[in-house]
Structures are given as C-alpha cells and as structure tokens.
XYZ file of N, CA and C in Angstrom:
243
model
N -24.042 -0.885 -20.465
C -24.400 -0.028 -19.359
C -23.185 0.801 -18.958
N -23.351 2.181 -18.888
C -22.085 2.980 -18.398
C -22.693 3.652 -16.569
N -21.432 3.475 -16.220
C -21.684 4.006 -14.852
C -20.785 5.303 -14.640
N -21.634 6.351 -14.005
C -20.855 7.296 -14.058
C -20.861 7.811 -12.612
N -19.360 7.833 -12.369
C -18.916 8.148 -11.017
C -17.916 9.060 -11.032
N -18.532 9.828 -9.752
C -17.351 11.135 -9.025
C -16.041 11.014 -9.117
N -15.143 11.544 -10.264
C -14.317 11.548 -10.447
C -12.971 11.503 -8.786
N -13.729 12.872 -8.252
C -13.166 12.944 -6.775
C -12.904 11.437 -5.694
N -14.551 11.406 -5.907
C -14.641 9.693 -4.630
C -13.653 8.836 -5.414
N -14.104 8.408 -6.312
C -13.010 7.591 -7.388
C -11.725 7.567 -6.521
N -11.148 8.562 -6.736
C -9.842 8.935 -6.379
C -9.366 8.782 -5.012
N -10.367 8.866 -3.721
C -10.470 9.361 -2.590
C -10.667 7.377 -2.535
N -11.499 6.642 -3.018
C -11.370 5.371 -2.937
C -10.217 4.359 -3.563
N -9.704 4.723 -4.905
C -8.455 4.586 -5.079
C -7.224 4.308 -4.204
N -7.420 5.474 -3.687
C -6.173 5.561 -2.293
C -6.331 5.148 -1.355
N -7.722 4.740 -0.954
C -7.701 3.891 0.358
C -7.277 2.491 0.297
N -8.014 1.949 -1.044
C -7.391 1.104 -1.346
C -6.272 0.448 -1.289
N -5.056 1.680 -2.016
C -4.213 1.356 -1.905
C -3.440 1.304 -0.520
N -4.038 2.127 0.079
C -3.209 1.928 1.802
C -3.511 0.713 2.152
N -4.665 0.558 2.208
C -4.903 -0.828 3.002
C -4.085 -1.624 2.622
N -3.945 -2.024 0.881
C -3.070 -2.878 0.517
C -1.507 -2.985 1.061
N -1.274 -2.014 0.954
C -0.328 -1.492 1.036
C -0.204 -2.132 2.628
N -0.840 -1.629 4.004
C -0.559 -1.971 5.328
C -0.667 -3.764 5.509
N -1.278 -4.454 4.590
C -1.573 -5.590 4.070
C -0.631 -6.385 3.756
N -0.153 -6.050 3.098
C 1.266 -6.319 2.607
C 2.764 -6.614 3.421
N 2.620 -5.301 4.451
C 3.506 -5.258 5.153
C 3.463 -5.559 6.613
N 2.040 -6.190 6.719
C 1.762 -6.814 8.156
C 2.082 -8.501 7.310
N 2.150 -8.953 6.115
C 3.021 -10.240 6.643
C 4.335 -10.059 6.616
N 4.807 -9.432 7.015
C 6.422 -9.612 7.228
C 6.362 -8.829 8.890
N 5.880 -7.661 8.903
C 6.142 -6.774 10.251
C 4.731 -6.783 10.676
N 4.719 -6.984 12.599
C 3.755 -6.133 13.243
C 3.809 -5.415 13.534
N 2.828 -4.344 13.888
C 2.206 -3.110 14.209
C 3.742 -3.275 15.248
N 4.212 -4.123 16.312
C 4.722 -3.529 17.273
C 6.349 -3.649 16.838
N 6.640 -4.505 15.747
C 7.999 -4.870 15.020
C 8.148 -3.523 14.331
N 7.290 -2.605 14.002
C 7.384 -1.984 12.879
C 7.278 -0.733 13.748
N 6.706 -0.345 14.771
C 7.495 0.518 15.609
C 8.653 0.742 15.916
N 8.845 -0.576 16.598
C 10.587 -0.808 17.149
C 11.925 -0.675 15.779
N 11.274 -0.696 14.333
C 12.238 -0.504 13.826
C 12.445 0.647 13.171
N 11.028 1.227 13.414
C 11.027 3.103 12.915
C 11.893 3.624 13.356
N 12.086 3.391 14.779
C 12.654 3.916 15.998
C 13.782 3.743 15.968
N 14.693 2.865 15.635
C 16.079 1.931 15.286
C 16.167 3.595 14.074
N 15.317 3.655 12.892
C 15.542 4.464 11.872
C 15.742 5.726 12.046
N 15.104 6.027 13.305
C 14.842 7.736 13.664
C 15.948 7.621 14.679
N 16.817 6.754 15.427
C 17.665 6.737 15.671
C 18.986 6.874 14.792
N 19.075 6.230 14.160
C 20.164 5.910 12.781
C 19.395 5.363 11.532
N 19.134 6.205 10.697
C 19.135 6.061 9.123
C 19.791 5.282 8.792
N 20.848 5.149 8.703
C 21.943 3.847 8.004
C 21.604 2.452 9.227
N 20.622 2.193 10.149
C 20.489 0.887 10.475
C 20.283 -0.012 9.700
N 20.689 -1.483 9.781
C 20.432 -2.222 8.585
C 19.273 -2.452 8.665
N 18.280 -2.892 9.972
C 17.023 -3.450 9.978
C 16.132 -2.086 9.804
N 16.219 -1.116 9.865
C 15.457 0.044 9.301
C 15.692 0.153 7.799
N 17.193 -0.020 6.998
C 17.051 0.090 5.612
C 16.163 -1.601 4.942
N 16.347 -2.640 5.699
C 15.569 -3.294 5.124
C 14.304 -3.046 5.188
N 13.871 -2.526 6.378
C 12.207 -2.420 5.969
C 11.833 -1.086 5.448
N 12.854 -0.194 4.925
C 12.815 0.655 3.872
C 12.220 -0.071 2.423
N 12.948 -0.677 2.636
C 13.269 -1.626 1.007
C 12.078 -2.439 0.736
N 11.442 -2.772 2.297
C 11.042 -4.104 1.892
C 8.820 -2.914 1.637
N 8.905 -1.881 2.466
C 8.511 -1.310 2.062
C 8.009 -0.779 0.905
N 8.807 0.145 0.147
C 9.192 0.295 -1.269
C 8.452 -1.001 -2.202
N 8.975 -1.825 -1.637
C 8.289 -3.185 -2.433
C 7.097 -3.487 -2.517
N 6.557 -3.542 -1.327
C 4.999 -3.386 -1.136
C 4.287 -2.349 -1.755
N 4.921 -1.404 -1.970
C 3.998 -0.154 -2.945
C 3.956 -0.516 -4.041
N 5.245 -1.102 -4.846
C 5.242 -1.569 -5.865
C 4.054 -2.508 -6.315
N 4.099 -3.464 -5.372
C 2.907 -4.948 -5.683
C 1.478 -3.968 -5.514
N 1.403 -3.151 -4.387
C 0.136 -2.762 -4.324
C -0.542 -1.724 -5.413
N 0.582 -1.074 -6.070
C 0.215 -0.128 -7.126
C -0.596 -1.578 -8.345
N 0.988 -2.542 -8.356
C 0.227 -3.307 -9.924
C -0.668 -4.260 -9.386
N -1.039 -4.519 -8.052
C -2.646 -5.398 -7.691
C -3.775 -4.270 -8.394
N -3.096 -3.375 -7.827
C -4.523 -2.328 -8.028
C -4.890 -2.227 -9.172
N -3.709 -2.214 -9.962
C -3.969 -1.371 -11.249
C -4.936 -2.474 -12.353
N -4.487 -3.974 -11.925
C -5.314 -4.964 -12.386
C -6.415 -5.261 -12.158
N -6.673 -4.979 -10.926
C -8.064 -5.268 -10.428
C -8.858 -4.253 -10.987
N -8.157 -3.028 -11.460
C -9.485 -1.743 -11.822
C -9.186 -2.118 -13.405
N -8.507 -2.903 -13.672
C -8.949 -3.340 -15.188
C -9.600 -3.924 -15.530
N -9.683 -5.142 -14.894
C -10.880 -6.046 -15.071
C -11.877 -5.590 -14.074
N -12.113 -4.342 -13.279
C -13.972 -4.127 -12.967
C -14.053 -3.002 -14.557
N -12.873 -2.487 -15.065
C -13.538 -1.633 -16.058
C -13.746 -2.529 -17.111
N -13.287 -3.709 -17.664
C -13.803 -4.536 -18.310
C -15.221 -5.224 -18.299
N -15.290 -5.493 -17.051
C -16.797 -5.466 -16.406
C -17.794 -4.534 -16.354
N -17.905 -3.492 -16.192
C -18.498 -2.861 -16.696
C -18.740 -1.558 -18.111
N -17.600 -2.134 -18.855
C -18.131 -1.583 -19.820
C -18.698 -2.516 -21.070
C-alpha cells in the first residue's frame, strides 16, 4: 500500500514535530520561568556562563531531536511501505 501525502503538510508537520521535541527536551533540564531568567542573564551578557551553558545545552537538544526524528520517520516509512 503506498500513501501519498502533501509534500508541503509533510514538511509543515515535520517541524512541528521537531519543536515540540525539541521544547521537550529542554523542559527537563529548564522551566519556562528558568529559561527566561537565563535569556535575560544572555541579552544582558553573551559571555554569561549560565546563558552559554544553556546555549550548549540547547544545541544539544536539536541534535537528539533531529536523530529521534529522523528514526522514527524511518521506521513509519518502513511501515508503510
């Protein structure tokens, strides 16, 4: 069975995906209100340490959330093809 889907939505669901993951990720380490207070530390001073760590720790989370994703749409395309 082939399923054929909107290249666009695809894409437009793709990325939500990945945000969520992505905000997912970085709500176990920071809350919504930790993660204010250290934007703010950042938009104050760039070189803060607790703003470059959650630079970093950031960065990281995209990383995991790109290769969750990228596995999980392997095995539904395994699944359905």
């Amino acid at each position: 069975m082939t399923i054929t889907v909107n290249e666009t939505k695809l894409a437009e669901v793709k990325q939500a995906q990945y945000r969520q993951c992505v905000v997912e990720l970085i709500r176990q380490k920071y809350s919504v209100n930790d993660e204010y207070d250290v934007l703010n530390k950042g938009i104050a001073d760039t070189a803060d340490a607790d703003y470059v760590a959650y630079r970093a720790y950031v960065a990281e989370c995209k990383t995991k959330a790109k290769s969750k994703l990228e596995l999980t749409l392997t095995c539904l395309q395994g699944t359905f093809y």
